[in-house]
């Protein structure tokens, strides 16, 4: 043991280090015969250098004296098809990552050692070299700072002419492996955060600057791919399409967060460059056709719902004054021409688009000259500098009279008031909401839209010429609320997913105008009858539990903030509406019950909010229903807790027989019993020693049995058997609904009785016990099903 200990210490000695270096120097060529030896030498050097950097300064002095990094460069040059590059880069990465001494890092980056290793002509021929190479580049980038960055660039006449670390990394920016893409993006951010003026000049100058437009174009292709998938008519289940949409949108969101990280770098020049590329290559080509300000651009034919999703997600993720106000300026343009700047009713817009471009430049000047705007430069044209490319002289803009009817049918309001398209209505309304709630919305644009979270307070702060009652949301609030009410009251009812999202918007807008419903048609929320029908269904016994579990889910969904709400719901609604809208036949009995409960809960909570100003914390179920009615024919309390193998009283159980596929015909007793919300049908075999007791061999829930006598055999009784508990998938990917199987397992029993009279007696007994169970459930739900449920709600909340 001691010999091993001293040997391990000796490995990190200066003497051993010199020996290893000399062994490495003796290598004249690297091939497959000595490859393993070279790898062992590299490993030893890296281990000793890492140890010496922290424990023994003399080791790193030796490392510099013997110019070991130069030996690494030499090994790359003398390698002959040995595949030594990958392990060499791996060990170099480990060494650099574990260096703590600034002195050591400074030395490694000097003398062009690292640059020569980076610039070496590697053969990336589909092997595993690329991940090691990019990992090495990332390791180097993680150690650079403002003092060491200059060691990795070549400068001539105060201008960077070469930056191998950055230039070589960009070659892998769109590599197919996600891990490599992530590493390259991390590297670029490391560089941006430590760069100086001359490096930023290099980064934002062609051909290097093409990287930014390439990244935006890649994002643009992903948006097209997302829309293509959304519009595809392939035979795929709704859940499968939803999962695929999640994967596609995650890619887009990853790119948006990368842009956000770049824009967070405190460099105005880089921020302007990125924003300009985003708007000229993505935002304007999507937004202008969406708002009918020109035709589709450069073949970027994206559907309205996808366009609204992309712009909303961009605002949520990237945000910032320039982005928020640029998007708001474009969206509000048709409305602003009728209410701002002295325009009179009947004014027209120049068909050449000059008024539109001037308007955008005015918005940009206001934003960029605002005292809170990042940077002090007045860069009035940087945002829209390339917009003229998308607004040629033959573009036809919205023209004609600017009255409310025109506005309601044009621009984004074309979708807000779209008939038979809840996904477009909610998606366009969501975009307006997140703009209105943004703290970065400029005071020039605020009066046109109104800030949703505190609209009444803002109204008091505005001057008489900028009254908030001129804002879009106030002007069209009755129409918007009526459109939402129409969805909530739709017959046949739309899916619960659509209704829950609609309820979120409805509550949000009610808050904005002080929870006041003006002269609106309030004939809605008639989901009570739909729930009553489920009391006759086969899952009525699960309704109270569903109420308990879904009540808090609904409250959480309604209270979700706009910034946290994922506009993915718009895409999800498009798929949901296409597949299941109004088609109750495609839903299982369990799904129908759960949807009926969820819609009823939504309507209850919205009513409570409208009349009480708050969302109730818990449902007002009647838990004091008085003494539980037992059958009187058996010890029901004993039966209600029975399980397989339990010893129970036969009571007035009815003898019958049943054939099991693996056990033949068995003589049993049928014992139905209900106690409170619990109802069971037991099949018991007579106890061999106790004549009035039986052993349970099968159990089924009372609910859903639907006993029917066979027409041809009046002594046969058919029973439908369902599961005791629904199979919910507890994992919620996104949205406000649980996934459940479309095919809930069920079965059928056929019981044989001595005669038709006994068979009918068994049928009536099952119906009687089921009726008792149903009555108990109805009594629990009674407070919620009454017309004065709000009074009951208040009493319950006070307890």
Short mmCIF file of C-alpha atoms in Angstrom, two decimals, residues 502-766:
data_model
loop_
_atom_site.label_atom_id
_atom_site.label_comp_id
_atom_site.label_asym_id
_atom_site.label_seq_id
_atom_site.Cartn_x
_atom_site.Cartn_y
_atom_site.Cartn_z
CA UNK A 502 -61.12 31.95 -23.61
CA UNK A 503 -61.97 32.24 -19.92
CA UNK A 504 -58.44 33.50 -19.24
CA UNK A 505 -58.89 36.31 -21.78
CA UNK A 506 -62.36 37.13 -20.52
CA UNK A 507 -61.18 37.54 -16.91
CA UNK A 508 -58.12 39.51 -18.04
CA UNK A 509 -60.19 42.04 -19.94
CA UNK A 510 -62.77 42.33 -17.17
CA UNK A 511 -59.97 43.31 -14.79
CA UNK A 512 -58.81 45.98 -17.23
CA UNK A 513 -62.14 47.80 -17.13
CA UNK A 514 -62.86 47.45 -13.45
CA UNK A 515 -64.84 44.22 -13.70
CA UNK A 516 -67.75 46.08 -15.29
CA UNK A 517 -69.94 44.41 -17.86
CA UNK A 518 -71.81 47.07 -19.80
CA UNK A 519 -74.79 46.35 -22.01
CA UNK A 520 -73.70 42.86 -22.97
CA UNK A 521 -75.87 39.89 -23.71
CA UNK A 522 -75.18 37.77 -20.64
CA UNK A 523 -76.98 34.63 -21.78
CA UNK A 524 -74.13 32.17 -21.30
CA UNK A 525 -72.66 29.73 -18.84
CA UNK A 526 -75.45 27.22 -19.40
CA UNK A 527 -73.19 24.23 -18.87
CA UNK A 528 -75.32 22.95 -15.98
CA UNK A 529 -77.48 20.70 -18.15
CA UNK A 530 -74.41 19.13 -19.69
CA UNK A 531 -73.18 18.25 -16.21
CA UNK A 532 -76.59 16.90 -15.19
CA UNK A 533 -76.44 14.47 -18.11
CA UNK A 534 -73.18 13.11 -16.73
CA UNK A 535 -74.97 12.23 -13.50
CA UNK A 536 -76.72 9.57 -15.56
CA UNK A 537 -73.45 8.44 -17.10
CA UNK A 538 -71.17 5.61 -16.10
CA UNK A 539 -68.62 7.87 -14.35
CA UNK A 540 -70.97 9.86 -12.11
CA UNK A 541 -69.23 8.53 -8.99
CA UNK A 542 -65.99 10.25 -10.05
CA UNK A 543 -67.55 13.70 -10.51
CA UNK A 544 -66.91 14.96 -6.93
CA UNK A 545 -63.25 13.89 -7.06
CA UNK A 546 -62.89 15.51 -10.48
CA UNK A 547 -64.33 18.72 -9.06
CA UNK A 548 -61.76 18.70 -6.26
CA UNK A 549 -58.79 18.08 -8.56
CA UNK A 550 -59.77 20.39 -11.41
CA UNK A 551 -60.97 23.35 -9.34
CA UNK A 552 -57.47 24.50 -8.40
CA UNK A 553 -56.22 23.74 -11.92
CA UNK A 554 -58.82 26.08 -13.38
CA UNK A 555 -58.06 28.82 -10.87
CA UNK A 556 -54.34 28.56 -11.62
CA UNK A 557 -55.01 28.71 -15.36
CA UNK A 558 -57.21 31.80 -15.03
CA UNK A 559 -54.67 33.62 -12.85
CA UNK A 560 -51.68 32.91 -15.08
CA UNK A 561 -49.76 36.05 -16.05
CA UNK A 562 -49.46 37.09 -19.68
CA UNK A 563 -45.68 36.84 -19.57
CA UNK A 564 -45.85 33.26 -18.28
CA UNK A 565 -48.59 32.19 -20.67
CA UNK A 566 -47.16 30.37 -23.65
CA UNK A 567 -48.70 31.44 -26.99
CA UNK A 568 -48.27 27.80 -28.00
CA UNK A 569 -51.94 27.55 -27.06
CA UNK A 570 -52.79 29.16 -30.41
CA UNK A 571 -51.17 26.31 -32.34
CA UNK A 572 -52.67 23.76 -29.98
CA UNK A 573 -56.14 25.19 -30.48
CA UNK A 574 -55.74 25.00 -34.25
CA UNK A 575 -54.96 21.29 -34.01
CA UNK A 576 -57.59 20.68 -31.33
CA UNK A 577 -60.33 22.41 -33.34
CA UNK A 578 -59.43 20.54 -36.50
CA UNK A 579 -59.61 17.15 -34.83
CA UNK A 580 -62.15 17.22 -32.03
CA UNK A 581 -64.17 20.42 -32.16
CA UNK A 582 -67.75 19.59 -31.18
CA UNK A 583 -67.30 15.90 -31.94
CA UNK A 584 -68.45 14.28 -28.72
CA UNK A 585 -68.51 10.87 -30.40
CA UNK A 586 -64.70 10.83 -30.53
CA UNK A 587 -64.47 11.19 -26.74
CA UNK A 588 -64.68 8.35 -24.28
CA UNK A 589 -67.32 8.45 -21.56
CA UNK A 590 -64.61 9.38 -19.07
CA UNK A 591 -63.36 12.25 -21.22
CA UNK A 592 -66.89 13.55 -21.68
CA UNK A 593 -67.41 13.58 -17.93
CA UNK A 594 -64.11 15.34 -17.23
CA UNK A 595 -64.73 17.95 -19.95
CA UNK A 596 -68.25 18.61 -18.67
CA UNK A 597 -66.89 19.15 -15.15
CA UNK A 598 -64.03 21.38 -16.35
CA UNK A 599 -66.32 23.59 -18.42
CA UNK A 600 -68.81 23.82 -15.55
CA UNK A 601 -65.98 24.76 -13.15
CA UNK A 602 -64.79 27.45 -15.57
CA UNK A 603 -68.27 28.95 -15.82
CA UNK A 604 -68.73 28.85 -12.04
CA UNK A 605 -65.44 30.60 -11.43
CA UNK A 606 -66.09 33.24 -14.08
CA UNK A 607 -69.52 33.92 -12.59
CA UNK A 608 -67.99 34.23 -9.14
CA UNK A 609 -65.39 36.63 -10.47
CA UNK A 610 -67.98 38.76 -12.25
CA UNK A 611 -70.29 39.07 -9.26
CA UNK A 612 -67.88 38.70 -6.35
CA UNK A 613 -64.68 40.11 -7.84
CA UNK A 614 -62.56 37.10 -6.92
CA UNK A 615 -62.00 33.47 -7.77
CA UNK A 616 -63.19 31.04 -5.07
CA UNK A 617 -60.46 28.88 -3.56
CA UNK A 618 -62.51 25.67 -3.32
CA UNK A 619 -65.76 24.21 -4.65
CA UNK A 620 -68.85 24.35 -2.46
CA UNK A 621 -69.57 20.65 -2.32
CA UNK A 622 -72.12 19.53 0.27
CA UNK A 623 -70.07 17.39 2.63
CA UNK A 624 -72.79 17.33 5.32
CA UNK A 625 -75.35 15.17 3.60
CA UNK A 626 -76.71 13.61 6.77
CA UNK A 627 -76.73 9.91 7.67
CA UNK A 628 -75.50 7.67 4.90
CA UNK A 629 -78.26 5.51 3.51
CA UNK A 630 -77.32 1.86 3.65
CA UNK A 631 -79.11 -0.95 1.94
CA UNK A 632 -80.31 -2.70 5.09
CA UNK A 633 -79.77 -6.02 3.32
CA UNK A 634 -76.17 -6.47 4.38
CA UNK A 635 -73.48 -4.96 6.47
CA UNK A 636 -72.75 -2.19 3.98
CA UNK A 637 -69.87 -0.69 5.92
CA UNK A 638 -68.24 -4.10 5.76
CA UNK A 639 -68.87 -4.41 2.05
CA UNK A 640 -67.76 -0.87 1.13
CA UNK A 641 -64.24 -1.64 2.32
CA UNK A 642 -64.14 -5.15 0.86
CA UNK A 643 -61.32 -6.20 -1.44
CA UNK A 644 -60.34 -9.40 -3.21
CA UNK A 645 -60.29 -12.26 -0.74
CA UNK A 646 -62.23 -10.39 1.94
CA UNK A 647 -64.60 -12.27 4.18
CA UNK A 648 -68.00 -10.51 3.97
CA UNK A 649 -71.59 -11.13 4.99
CA UNK A 650 -73.75 -12.63 2.27
CA UNK A 651 -76.83 -10.85 3.66
CA UNK A 652 -79.52 -11.06 1.05
CA UNK A 653 -77.11 -11.81 -1.75
CA UNK A 654 -78.67 -13.51 -4.76
CA UNK A 655 -77.17 -16.85 -5.86
CA UNK A 656 -76.08 -17.11 -9.47
CA UNK A 657 -73.30 -18.52 -11.60
CA UNK A 658 -70.62 -17.05 -13.84
CA UNK A 659 -68.18 -18.57 -16.31
CA UNK A 660 -64.55 -17.44 -16.13
CA UNK A 661 -62.26 -18.13 -19.06
CA UNK A 662 -59.56 -19.61 -16.86
CA UNK A 663 -61.61 -21.06 -14.00
CA UNK A 664 -64.75 -22.53 -15.55
CA UNK A 665 -68.24 -22.01 -14.13
CA UNK A 666 -68.34 -20.78 -10.53
CA UNK A 667 -71.35 -20.66 -8.22
CA UNK A 668 -71.38 -17.23 -6.57
CA UNK A 669 -73.57 -14.76 -4.72
CA UNK A 670 -74.27 -11.32 -6.22
CA UNK A 671 -74.04 -8.61 -3.52
CA UNK A 672 -74.56 -4.95 -4.63
CA UNK A 673 -74.17 -2.26 -2.01
CA UNK A 674 -73.85 1.55 -1.89
CA UNK A 675 -72.53 3.58 1.00
CA UNK A 676 -72.18 7.30 0.40
CA UNK A 677 -70.19 7.95 -2.74
CA UNK A 678 -68.91 4.37 -2.84
CA UNK A 679 -70.76 1.67 -4.71
CA UNK A 680 -69.59 -1.86 -5.35
CA UNK A 681 -70.87 -5.06 -6.85
CA UNK A 682 -69.30 -8.09 -5.19
CA UNK A 683 -69.23 -11.66 -6.47
CA UNK A 684 -68.61 -13.94 -3.50
CA UNK A 685 -68.22 -17.65 -3.03
CA UNK A 686 -69.83 -19.19 0.01
CA UNK A 687 -67.42 -19.70 2.87
CA UNK A 688 -66.69 -23.42 3.36
CA UNK A 689 -67.20 -23.27 7.16
CA UNK A 690 -69.44 -20.22 7.75
CA UNK A 691 -72.79 -20.44 6.01
CA UNK A 692 -73.67 -16.70 6.21
CA UNK A 693 -70.28 -15.48 5.05
CA UNK A 694 -68.62 -15.36 1.68
CA UNK A 695 -65.18 -14.79 0.14
CA UNK A 696 -64.93 -12.03 -2.48
CA UNK A 697 -63.62 -13.32 -5.82
CA UNK A 698 -64.54 -10.34 -8.06
CA UNK A 699 -65.42 -6.66 -7.61
CA UNK A 700 -66.91 -4.10 -9.99
CA UNK A 701 -68.06 -0.49 -9.52
CA UNK A 702 -71.80 -0.01 -9.37
CA UNK A 703 -71.65 3.01 -11.66
CA UNK A 704 -71.92 2.06 -15.29
CA UNK A 705 -73.16 -1.51 -14.82
CA UNK A 706 -76.27 -0.88 -16.98
CA UNK A 707 -77.88 -4.27 -16.13
CA UNK A 708 -79.79 -5.77 -19.04
CA UNK A 709 -81.67 -9.10 -19.28
CA UNK A 710 -80.86 -11.18 -22.31
CA UNK A 711 -83.77 -11.25 -24.76
CA UNK A 712 -83.35 -14.90 -25.64
CA UNK A 713 -82.34 -16.11 -22.18
CA UNK A 714 -84.44 -14.29 -19.52
CA UNK A 715 -82.34 -15.81 -16.70
CA UNK A 716 -79.13 -14.23 -18.01
CA UNK A 717 -78.09 -10.76 -16.83
CA UNK A 718 -75.54 -8.73 -18.80
CA UNK A 719 -73.41 -6.15 -16.95
CA UNK A 720 -71.01 -3.56 -18.36
CA UNK A 721 -67.87 -3.40 -16.23
CA UNK A 722 -65.65 -0.31 -16.17
CA UNK A 723 -62.53 0.53 -14.22
CA UNK A 724 -62.76 1.77 -10.65
CA UNK A 725 -60.38 4.68 -11.19
CA UNK A 726 -59.69 6.69 -14.35
CA UNK A 727 -56.22 6.44 -15.81
CA UNK A 728 -54.93 9.96 -15.95
CA UNK A 729 -51.49 10.85 -17.18
CA UNK A 730 -50.19 13.09 -14.42
CA UNK A 731 -47.54 14.67 -16.64
CA UNK A 732 -48.72 17.91 -18.19
CA UNK A 733 -46.54 18.93 -21.08
CA UNK A 734 -48.31 22.23 -21.69
CA UNK A 735 -51.79 23.57 -21.52
CA UNK A 736 -54.54 23.13 -19.00
CA UNK A 737 -55.71 19.62 -19.56
CA UNK A 738 -54.85 16.11 -18.52
CA UNK A 739 -54.06 13.47 -21.02
CA UNK A 740 -56.13 10.35 -20.69
CA UNK A 741 -56.59 7.24 -22.73
CA UNK A 742 -59.19 7.38 -25.48
CA UNK A 743 -59.94 3.73 -24.89
CA UNK A 744 -60.71 3.19 -21.22
CA UNK A 745 -60.54 -0.51 -20.52
CA UNK A 746 -63.92 -2.11 -19.85
CA UNK A 747 -65.50 -5.51 -20.03
CA UNK A 748 -68.71 -7.45 -19.65
CA UNK A 749 -70.02 -10.00 -17.23
CA UNK A 750 -72.90 -12.37 -17.92
CA UNK A 751 -74.50 -13.90 -14.85
CA UNK A 752 -76.82 -16.89 -14.90
CA UNK A 753 -79.69 -17.13 -12.37
CA UNK A 754 -81.96 -20.07 -11.39
CA UNK A 755 -84.96 -18.46 -13.10
CA UNK A 756 -86.18 -15.23 -14.75
CA UNK A 757 -87.67 -13.92 -11.52
CA UNK A 758 -84.33 -14.12 -9.70
CA UNK A 759 -82.63 -12.45 -12.67
CA UNK A 760 -85.06 -9.53 -12.63
CA UNK A 761 -84.73 -9.23 -8.85
CA UNK A 762 -80.96 -8.93 -9.25
CA UNK A 763 -81.41 -6.26 -11.92
CA UNK A 764 -83.73 -4.19 -9.72
CA UNK A 765 -81.41 -4.57 -6.73
CA UNK A 766 -78.46 -3.25 -8.73
#
